[in-house]
XYZ file of C-alpha atoms in Angstrom:
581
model
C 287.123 118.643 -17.991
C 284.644 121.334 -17.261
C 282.090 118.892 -17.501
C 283.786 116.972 -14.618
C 284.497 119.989 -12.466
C 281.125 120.845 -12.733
C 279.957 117.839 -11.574
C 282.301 117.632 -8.402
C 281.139 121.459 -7.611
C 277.942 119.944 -7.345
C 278.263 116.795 -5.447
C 280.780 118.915 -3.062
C 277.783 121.627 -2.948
C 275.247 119.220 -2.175
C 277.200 117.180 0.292
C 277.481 120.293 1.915
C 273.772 120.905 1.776
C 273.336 117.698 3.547
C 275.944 118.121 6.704
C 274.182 121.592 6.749
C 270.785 119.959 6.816
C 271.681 116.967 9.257
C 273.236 119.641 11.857
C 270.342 121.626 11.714
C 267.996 119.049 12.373
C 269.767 117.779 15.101
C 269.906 120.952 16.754
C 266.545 121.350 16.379
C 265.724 118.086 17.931
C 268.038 118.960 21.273
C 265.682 121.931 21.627
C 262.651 119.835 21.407
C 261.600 118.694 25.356
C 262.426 115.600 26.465
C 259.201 114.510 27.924
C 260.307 110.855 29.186
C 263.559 111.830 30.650
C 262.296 115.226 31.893
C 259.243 112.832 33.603
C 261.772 110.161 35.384
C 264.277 113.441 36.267
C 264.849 113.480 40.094
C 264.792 116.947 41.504
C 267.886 118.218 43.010
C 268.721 117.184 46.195
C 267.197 120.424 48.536
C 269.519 121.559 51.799
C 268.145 120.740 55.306
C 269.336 121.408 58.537
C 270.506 117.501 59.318
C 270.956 116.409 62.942
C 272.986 113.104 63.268
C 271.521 110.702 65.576
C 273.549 111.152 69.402
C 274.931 107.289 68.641
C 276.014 105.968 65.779
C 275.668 102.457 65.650
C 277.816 101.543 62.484
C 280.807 102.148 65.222
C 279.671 99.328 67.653
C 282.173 95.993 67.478
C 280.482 93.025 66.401
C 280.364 90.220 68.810
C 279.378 87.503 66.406
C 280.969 89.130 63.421
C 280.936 87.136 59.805
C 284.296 86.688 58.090
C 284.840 89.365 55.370
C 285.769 86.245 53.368
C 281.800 84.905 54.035
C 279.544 87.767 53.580
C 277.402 87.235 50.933
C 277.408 89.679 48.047
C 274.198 91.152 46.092
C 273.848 88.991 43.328
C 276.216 89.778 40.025
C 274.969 90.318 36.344
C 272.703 92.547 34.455
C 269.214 91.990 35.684
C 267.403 89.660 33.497
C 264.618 90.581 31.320
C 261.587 89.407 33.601
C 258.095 88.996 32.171
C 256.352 91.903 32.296
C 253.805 92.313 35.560
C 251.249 95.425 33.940
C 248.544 94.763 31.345
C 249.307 96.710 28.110
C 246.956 99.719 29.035
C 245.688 101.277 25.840
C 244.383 105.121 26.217
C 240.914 105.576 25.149
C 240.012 108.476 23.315
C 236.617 107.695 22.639
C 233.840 110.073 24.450
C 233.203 106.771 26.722
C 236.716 106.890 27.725
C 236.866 110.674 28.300
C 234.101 109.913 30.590
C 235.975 107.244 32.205
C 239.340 109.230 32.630
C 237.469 111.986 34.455
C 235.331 109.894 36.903
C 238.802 108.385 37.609
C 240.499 111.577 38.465
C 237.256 112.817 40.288
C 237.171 109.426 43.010
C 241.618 109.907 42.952
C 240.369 113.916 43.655
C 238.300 112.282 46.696
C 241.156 110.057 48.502
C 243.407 113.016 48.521
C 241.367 114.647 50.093
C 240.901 111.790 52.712
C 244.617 111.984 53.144
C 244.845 116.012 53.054
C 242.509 115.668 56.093
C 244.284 112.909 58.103
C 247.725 114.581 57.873
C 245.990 117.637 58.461
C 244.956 116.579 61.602
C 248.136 114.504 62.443
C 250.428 117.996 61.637
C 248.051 119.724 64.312
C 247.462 117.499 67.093
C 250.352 114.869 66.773
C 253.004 116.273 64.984
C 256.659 114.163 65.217
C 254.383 111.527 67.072
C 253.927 108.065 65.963
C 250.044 108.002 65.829
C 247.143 110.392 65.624
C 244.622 108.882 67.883
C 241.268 110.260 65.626
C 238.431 110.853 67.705
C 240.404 112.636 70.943
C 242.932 114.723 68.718
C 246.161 113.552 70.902
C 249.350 112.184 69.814
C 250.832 108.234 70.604
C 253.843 106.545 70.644
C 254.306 103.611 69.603
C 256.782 102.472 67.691
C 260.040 104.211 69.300
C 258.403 108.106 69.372
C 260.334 108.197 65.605
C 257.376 110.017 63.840
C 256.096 106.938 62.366
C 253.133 108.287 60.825
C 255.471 111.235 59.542
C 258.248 108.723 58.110
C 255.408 106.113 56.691
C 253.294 108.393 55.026
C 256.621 110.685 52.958
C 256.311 108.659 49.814
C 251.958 108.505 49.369
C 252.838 112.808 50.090
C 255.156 112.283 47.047
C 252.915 110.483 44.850
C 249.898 112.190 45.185
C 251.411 115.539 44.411
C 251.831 117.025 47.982
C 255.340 118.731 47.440
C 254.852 121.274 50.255
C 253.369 119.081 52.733
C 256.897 116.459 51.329
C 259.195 118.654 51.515
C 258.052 119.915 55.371
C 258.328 116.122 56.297
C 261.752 115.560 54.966
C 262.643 118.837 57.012
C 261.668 117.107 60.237
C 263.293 113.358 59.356
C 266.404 115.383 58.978
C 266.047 115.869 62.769
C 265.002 112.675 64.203
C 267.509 110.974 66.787
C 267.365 107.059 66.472
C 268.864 106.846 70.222
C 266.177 109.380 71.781
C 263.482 107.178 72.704
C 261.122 106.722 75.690
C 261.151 103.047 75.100
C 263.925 100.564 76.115
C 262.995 98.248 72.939
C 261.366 98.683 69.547
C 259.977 95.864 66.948
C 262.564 95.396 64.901
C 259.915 94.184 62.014
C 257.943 97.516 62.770
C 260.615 99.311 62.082
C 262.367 97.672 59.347
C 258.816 97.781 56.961
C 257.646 101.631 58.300
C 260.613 103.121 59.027
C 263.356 102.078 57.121
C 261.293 101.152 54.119
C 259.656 104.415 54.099
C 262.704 106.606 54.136
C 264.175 104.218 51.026
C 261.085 104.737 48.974
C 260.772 108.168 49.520
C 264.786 108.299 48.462
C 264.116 106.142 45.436
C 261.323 108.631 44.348
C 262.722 112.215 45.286
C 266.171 111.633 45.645
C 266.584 113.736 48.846
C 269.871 112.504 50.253
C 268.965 113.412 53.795
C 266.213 110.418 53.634
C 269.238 108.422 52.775
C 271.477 109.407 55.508
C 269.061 108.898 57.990
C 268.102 105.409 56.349
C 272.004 104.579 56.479
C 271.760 105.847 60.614
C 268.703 103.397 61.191
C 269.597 100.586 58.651
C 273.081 100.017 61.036
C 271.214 100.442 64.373
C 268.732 97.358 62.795
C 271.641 95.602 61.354
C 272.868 95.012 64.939
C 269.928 92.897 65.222
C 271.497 90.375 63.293
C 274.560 90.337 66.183
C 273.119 87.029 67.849
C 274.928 83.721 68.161
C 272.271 82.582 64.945
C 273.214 85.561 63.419
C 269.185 85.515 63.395
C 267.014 89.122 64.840
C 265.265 88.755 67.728
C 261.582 89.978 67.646
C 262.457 93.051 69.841
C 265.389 95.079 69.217
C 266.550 95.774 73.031
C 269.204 98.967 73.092
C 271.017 98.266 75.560
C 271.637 94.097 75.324
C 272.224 95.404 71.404
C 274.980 97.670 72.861
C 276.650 94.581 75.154
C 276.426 92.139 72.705
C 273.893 90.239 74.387
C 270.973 90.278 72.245
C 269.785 86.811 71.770
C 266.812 85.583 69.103
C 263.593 84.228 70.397
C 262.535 80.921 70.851
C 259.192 81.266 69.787
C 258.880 84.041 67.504
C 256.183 85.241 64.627
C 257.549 83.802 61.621
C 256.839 86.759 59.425
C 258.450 88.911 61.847
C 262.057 87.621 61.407
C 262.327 86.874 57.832
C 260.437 89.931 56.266
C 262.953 92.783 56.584
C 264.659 91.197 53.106
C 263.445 93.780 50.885
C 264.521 96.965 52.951
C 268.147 95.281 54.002
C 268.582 94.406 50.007
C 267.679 97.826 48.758
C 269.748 99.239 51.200
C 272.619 96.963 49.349
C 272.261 98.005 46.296
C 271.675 101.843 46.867
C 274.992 102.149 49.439
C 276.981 99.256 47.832
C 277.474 97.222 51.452
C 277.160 93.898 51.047
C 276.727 93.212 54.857
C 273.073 94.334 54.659
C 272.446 91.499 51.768
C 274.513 88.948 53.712
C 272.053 89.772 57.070
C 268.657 88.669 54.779
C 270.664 86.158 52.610
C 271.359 84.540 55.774
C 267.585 84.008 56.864
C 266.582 83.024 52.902
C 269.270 80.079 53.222
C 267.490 79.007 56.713
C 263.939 78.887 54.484
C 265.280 77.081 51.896
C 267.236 74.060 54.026
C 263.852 73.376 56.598
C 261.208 74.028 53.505
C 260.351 70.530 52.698
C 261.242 69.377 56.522
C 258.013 71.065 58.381
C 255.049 68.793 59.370
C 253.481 70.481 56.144
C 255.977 70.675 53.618
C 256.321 73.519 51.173
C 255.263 76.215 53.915
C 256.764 76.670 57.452
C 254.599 76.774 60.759
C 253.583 80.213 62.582
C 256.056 80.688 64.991
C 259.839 79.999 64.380
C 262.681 78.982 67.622
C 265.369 80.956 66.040
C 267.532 80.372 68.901
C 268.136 77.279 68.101
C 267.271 77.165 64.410
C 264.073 75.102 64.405
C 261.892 76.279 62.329
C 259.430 72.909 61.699
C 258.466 71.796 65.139
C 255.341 73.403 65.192
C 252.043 72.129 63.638
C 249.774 75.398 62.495
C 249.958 76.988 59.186
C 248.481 79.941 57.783
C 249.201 83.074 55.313
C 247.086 85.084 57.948
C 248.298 86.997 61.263
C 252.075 86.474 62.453
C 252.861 84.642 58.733
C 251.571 87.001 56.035
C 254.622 88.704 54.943
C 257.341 85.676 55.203
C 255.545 84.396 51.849
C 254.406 87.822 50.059
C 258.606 88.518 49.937
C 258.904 85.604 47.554
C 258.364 86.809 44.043
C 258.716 90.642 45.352
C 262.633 89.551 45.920
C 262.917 87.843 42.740
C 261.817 91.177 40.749
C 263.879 93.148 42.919
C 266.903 91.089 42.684
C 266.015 91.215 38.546
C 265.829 87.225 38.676
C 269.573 86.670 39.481
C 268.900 85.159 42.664
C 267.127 81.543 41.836
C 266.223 80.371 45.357
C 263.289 82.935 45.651
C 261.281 81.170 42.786
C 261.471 77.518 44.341
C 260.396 79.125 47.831
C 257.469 80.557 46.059
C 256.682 77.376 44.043
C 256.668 75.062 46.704
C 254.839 77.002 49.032
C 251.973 77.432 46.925
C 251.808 74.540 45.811
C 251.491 73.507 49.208
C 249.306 76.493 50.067
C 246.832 75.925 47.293
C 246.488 71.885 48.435
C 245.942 72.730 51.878
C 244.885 76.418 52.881
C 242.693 77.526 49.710
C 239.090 76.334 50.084
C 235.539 77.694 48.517
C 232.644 78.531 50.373
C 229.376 77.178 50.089
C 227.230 79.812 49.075
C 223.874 79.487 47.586
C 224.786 81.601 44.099
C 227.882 79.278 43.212
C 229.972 82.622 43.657
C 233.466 81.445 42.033
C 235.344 82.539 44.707
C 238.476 81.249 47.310
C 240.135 82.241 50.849
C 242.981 81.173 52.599
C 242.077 79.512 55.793
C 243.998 78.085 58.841
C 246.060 74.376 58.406
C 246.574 72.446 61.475
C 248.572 68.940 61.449
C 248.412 66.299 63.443
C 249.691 62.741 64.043
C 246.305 61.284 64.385
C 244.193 62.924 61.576
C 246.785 64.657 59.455
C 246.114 67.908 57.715
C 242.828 69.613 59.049
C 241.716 72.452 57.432
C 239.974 75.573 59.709
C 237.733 77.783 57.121
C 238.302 80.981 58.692
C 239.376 84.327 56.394
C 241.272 87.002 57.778
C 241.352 90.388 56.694
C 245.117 90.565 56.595
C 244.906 87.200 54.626
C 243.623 89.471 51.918
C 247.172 90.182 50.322
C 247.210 86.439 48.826
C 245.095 87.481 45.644
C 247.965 90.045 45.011
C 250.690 87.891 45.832
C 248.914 85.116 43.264
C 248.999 87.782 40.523
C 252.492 88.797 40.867
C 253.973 85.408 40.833
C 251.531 84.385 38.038
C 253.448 86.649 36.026
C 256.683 86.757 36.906
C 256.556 82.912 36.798
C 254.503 82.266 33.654
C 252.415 80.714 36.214
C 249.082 81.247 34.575
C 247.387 79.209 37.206
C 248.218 81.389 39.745
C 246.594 84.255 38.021
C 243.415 82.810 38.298
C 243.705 82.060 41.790
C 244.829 85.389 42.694
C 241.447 86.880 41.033
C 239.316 84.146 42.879
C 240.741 85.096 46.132
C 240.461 88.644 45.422
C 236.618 88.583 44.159
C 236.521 86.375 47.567
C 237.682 89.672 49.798
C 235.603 91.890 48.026
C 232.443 89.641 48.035
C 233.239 89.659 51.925
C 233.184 93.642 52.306
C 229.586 93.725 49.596
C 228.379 91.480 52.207
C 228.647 93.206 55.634
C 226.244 96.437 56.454
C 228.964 98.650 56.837
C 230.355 97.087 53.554
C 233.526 96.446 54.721
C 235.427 93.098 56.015
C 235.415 92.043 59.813
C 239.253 91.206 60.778
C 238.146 87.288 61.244
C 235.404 85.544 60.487
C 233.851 81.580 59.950
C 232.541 80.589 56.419
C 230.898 77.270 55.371
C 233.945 75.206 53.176
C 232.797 73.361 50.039
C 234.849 70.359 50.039
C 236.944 71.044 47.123
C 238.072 74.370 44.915
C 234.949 73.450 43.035
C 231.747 74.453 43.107
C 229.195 72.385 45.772
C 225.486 72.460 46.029
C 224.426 75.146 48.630
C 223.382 72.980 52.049
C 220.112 74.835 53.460
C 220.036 72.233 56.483
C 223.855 72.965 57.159
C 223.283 76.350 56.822
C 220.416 76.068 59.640
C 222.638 74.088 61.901
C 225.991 76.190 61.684
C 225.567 79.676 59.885
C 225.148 82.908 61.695
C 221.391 84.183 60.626
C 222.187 87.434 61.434
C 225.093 87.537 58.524
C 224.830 86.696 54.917
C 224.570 83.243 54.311
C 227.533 81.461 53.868
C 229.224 82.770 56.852
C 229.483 81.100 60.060
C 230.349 84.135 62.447
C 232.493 87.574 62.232
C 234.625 86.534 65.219
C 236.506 89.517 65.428
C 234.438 92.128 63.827
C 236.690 94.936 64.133
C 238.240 96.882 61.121
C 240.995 98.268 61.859
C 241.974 101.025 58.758
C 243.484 97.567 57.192
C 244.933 97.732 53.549
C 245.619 94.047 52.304
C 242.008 93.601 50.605
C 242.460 96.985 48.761
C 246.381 96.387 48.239
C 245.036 93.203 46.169
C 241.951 94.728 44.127
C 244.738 97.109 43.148
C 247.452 94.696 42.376
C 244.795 93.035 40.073
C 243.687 95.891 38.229
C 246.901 96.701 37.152
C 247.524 92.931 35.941
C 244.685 92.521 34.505
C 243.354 96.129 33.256
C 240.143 94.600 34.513
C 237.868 98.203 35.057
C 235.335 95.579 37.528
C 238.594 95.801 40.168
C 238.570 100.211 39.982
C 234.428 100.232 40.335
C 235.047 97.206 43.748
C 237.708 99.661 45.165
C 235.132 102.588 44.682
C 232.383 100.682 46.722
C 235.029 99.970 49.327
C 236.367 103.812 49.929
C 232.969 105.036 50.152
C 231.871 102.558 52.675
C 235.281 102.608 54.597
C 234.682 106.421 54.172
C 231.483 106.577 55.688
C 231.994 104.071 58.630
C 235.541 105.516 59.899
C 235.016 108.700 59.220
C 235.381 111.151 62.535
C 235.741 114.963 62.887
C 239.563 114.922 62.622
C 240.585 111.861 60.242
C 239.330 108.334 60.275
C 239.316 105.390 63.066
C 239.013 101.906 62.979
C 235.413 100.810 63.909
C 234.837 97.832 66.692
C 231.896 95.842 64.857
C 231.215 96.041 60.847
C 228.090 94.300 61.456
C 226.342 97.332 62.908
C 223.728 98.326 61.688
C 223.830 102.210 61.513
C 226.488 104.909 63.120
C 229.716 102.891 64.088
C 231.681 102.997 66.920
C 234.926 104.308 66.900
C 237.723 102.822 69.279
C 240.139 105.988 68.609
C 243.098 104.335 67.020
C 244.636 104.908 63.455
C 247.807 103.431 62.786
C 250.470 104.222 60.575
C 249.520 101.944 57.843
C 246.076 103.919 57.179
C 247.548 107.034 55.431
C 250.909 104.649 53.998
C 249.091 101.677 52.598
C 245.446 101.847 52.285
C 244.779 105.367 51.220
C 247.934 105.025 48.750
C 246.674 101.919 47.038
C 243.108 103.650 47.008
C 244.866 106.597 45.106
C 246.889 104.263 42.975
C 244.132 102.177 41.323
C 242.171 105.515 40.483
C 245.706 106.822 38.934
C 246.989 106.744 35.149
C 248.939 102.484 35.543
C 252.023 104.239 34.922
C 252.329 105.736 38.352
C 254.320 103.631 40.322
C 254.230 100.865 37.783
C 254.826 96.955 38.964
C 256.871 96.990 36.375
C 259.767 99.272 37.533
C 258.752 99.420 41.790
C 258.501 96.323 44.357
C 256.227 97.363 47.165
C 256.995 95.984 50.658
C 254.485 94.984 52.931
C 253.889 98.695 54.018
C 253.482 99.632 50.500
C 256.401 101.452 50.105
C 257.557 101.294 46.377
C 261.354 100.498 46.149
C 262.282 100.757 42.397
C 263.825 97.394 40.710
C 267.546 98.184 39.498
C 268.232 98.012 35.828
């Protein structure tokens, strides 16, 4: 019996022992910091002095109101389990990789302080403006007088560790009036990428609920858009026809102009719960999807759209370049954002690269072999069919990306490669210019397939530009304009890839950009990268300078898991919107 009590005494002591041991431990372990969650913490919401706007819009009747019973809801379900979009970046601790990790944060040290001196410069001679203009020091409006240098550039102030200089900016948003304008219009795509996108992102990534107040003010002034008799925006947003119900959509508008505002009106959804935002975009998507294998080149839809009367395949030119670009870069960016619930947005992407890679892709003839691609011009015609124009355009320079992303979200390893042929094609364009940067449009010699051809020295003679590198036929426009899509892919590739070759070609691009924009107050674009020697300067930097390029310039140099692909969409203004979970 003793024996036996003895026993218990001990298993009841050393039960005891354990509980003791397994609360201790765990107390131990809450006092431990939480480095993941205390890294993906949003700051508390800070108090500003918020002005409403003088009208709110969300109080204007509808005159071509949808049927509560017809709006289109945000997709339902948990978001699927997409393939992942980053390489699997291992850290190096080697002495090589120490190296490495501090050159990094040196040339990252460098565009900061590119940006530092733009907004700078923009906060002294152009504050609550939309533009800086560079050279003279004065401020510009452009789009509305809403501070659209202010608004575009909140979320690169974020990332880049600029909390003062952030938290100043959200100060002024607070004040902005969306009905106190000069202007009697605005571009409703303008808007919808620079404005509204930039006030989500910079939400998404602070979590300063003024940004989203003032989003929720300008997202229902731009949802009025979509009061037409097509239900379909009209390319400019007039105020007043908005406000009597007579708005009506163009007939003969930029394609990319009314069908690119899906991700802002989608993220707008899902962070405020109103479905009427979705239904706006859904609307447009259905459009695309009915008239995609209708056009005179089937799979992609021609450059200018009659939404009036919703014909979208009467016209005969095709082209991911100027007035296009973004319709087809919102593909696969809508299927990640959407977490591949919404189907459609993969057989839009499908068939227009399929079609794309038939018809606009093309080598040029170069007398290395370089393995490179661009995206030229398609033009169709009863009498000779498909003819293909070999001419590269800077802002055609976001197709490498675009490649890459849907490579991977699609298991598309085809369109991997492509997307690194047309990238090493944009950078090989900037090695080859003086200033060592890309004219805006330019000629090249076409081989006659996506293979290699023999390099043509009599051809070359006949139709190349001597005074360029060979291979090129002119620099039509040789303007550069503070452009991002060439960098926005370089950077979209390093991150898919892990690739270092991308971080050393967007090195070589900053300095030369650098050095050929460069004025006393910020940077300008440059009328003629062919010059040999000092540059001129035409006294214009837009919005998209300190937004896009300098932020994707400060994001390849960065550790991958800022802003990774794999938790933000970035619209076509760069603005990172993070993917629900």
């Amino acid at each position: 019996m003793q024996s036996t009590m003895a026993t218990i005494l001990r298993r009841s002591n050393r039960f005891v022992v354990i509980v003791f041991c397994i609360c201790a431990l765990y107390l131990f372990a809450s006092l431990l910091p939480r480095y993941k969650e205390e890294e993906e913490e949003v700051p508390k919401p800070r108090d500003y002095a918020y002005v409403p706007s003088s009208f709110d819009w969300s109080t204007l009747p509808q005159r071509h109101p949808v049927p509560e019973s017809e709006i289109a809801s945000l997709p339902k379900g948990k978001p699927r389990d997409l393939p992942k979009v980053q390489f699997a970046f291992k850290a190096d601790a080697s002495s090589l990789g120490k190296a490495r990790t501090q050159t990094l944060a040196n040339r990252r040290s460098e565009v900061k302080d590119a940006l530092l001196k733009t907004w700078t410069s923009y906060k002294k001679h152009a504050w609550m403006s939309d533009e800086l203009t560079p050279v003279s020091g004065k401020g510009k409006n452009v789009f509305g007088g809403w501070a659209a240098t202010l608004v575009d550039t909140l979320d690169t102030l974020w990332i880049m560790d600029l909390r003062a200089e952030f938290y100043e900016a959200v100060a002024a948003v607070a004040t902005i009036d969306w009905a106190k304008t000069d202007q009697t219009a605005c571009n409703f795509f303008e808007t919808t990428i620079r404005h509204l996108g930039g006030l989500l992102s910079a939400y998404d990534l602070s979590g300063e609920t003024v940004l989203l107040r003032k989003a929720i003010e300008l997202g229902d002034m731009l949802y009025t858009a979509f009061d037409t008799s097509t239900r379909m925006p009209p390319f400019w947003f007039d105020f007043d026809k908005a406000k009597e119900g007579t708005l009506r959509p163009g007939t003969r508008d930029p394609s990319a102009a009314v069908t690119s505002s899906c991700l802002e009106f989608t993220r707008l959804a899902q962070i405020t719960g109103e479905n009427k935002y979705y239904d706006a975009i859904d609307r447009i998507t259905r459009l695309l999807d009915r008239t995609q294998s209708s056009t005179r080149l089937p799979g992609m839809w021609p450059t200018f759209f009659d939404m009036a009367n919703l014909r979208l395949t009467q016209d005969n030119d095709f082209t991911f370049g100027a007035l296009a670009d973004s319709l087809y870069e919102m593909f696969p960016k809508m299927y990640a954002l959407l977490g591949g619930l919404e189907p459609v947005y993969e057989k839009l992407y499908r068939d227009a690269m399929e079609t794309a890679t038939k018809h606009l892709l093309f080598r040029p003839m170069v007398p290395d072999q370089a393995d490179i691609l661009f995206s030229g011009n398609a033009y169709v015609s009863q009498d000779s069919g498909v003819r293909l124009h070999p001419e590269g355009q800077h802002l055609a320079c976001f197709v490498g990306g675009m490649f890459g992303l849907g490579g991977k979200l699609f298991n598309a390893e085809e369109h991997l490669e492509i997307g690194e042929k047309v990238t090493r094609g944009c950078v090989w364009a900037y090695d080859s210019m003086p200033t060592g940067i890309m004219p805006e449009i330019f000629g090249l010699l076409p081989c006659p397939t996506l293979e290699a051809c023999d390099w043509n020295e009599k051809e070359w003679e006949a139709k190349g530009n001597k005074a360029l590198r060979k291979g090129f036929q002119n620099a039509r426009d040789a303007r550069y304009l503070l452009r991002p899509e060439a960098i926005e892919s370089v950077f979209m590739m390093y991150r898919i890839t892990g690739k270092p070759e991308y971080q050393d070609a967007a090195w070589r691009m900053f300095q030369s950009i650098r050095k050929a924009t460069e004025t006393e107050l910020a940077f300008s674009a440059i009328s003629d990268v062919t010059a040999q020697g000092e540059t001129a300067k035409t006294d214009s930097m837009e919005s998209f300078w300190p937004a896009e390029t300098l932020k994707y310039f400060y994001l390849i140099f960065s550790p991958p898991d800022v802003i990774s692909l794999d938790e933000y969409v970035l619209n076509t203004e760069a603005h990172p919107l993070k993917r629900p979970r």
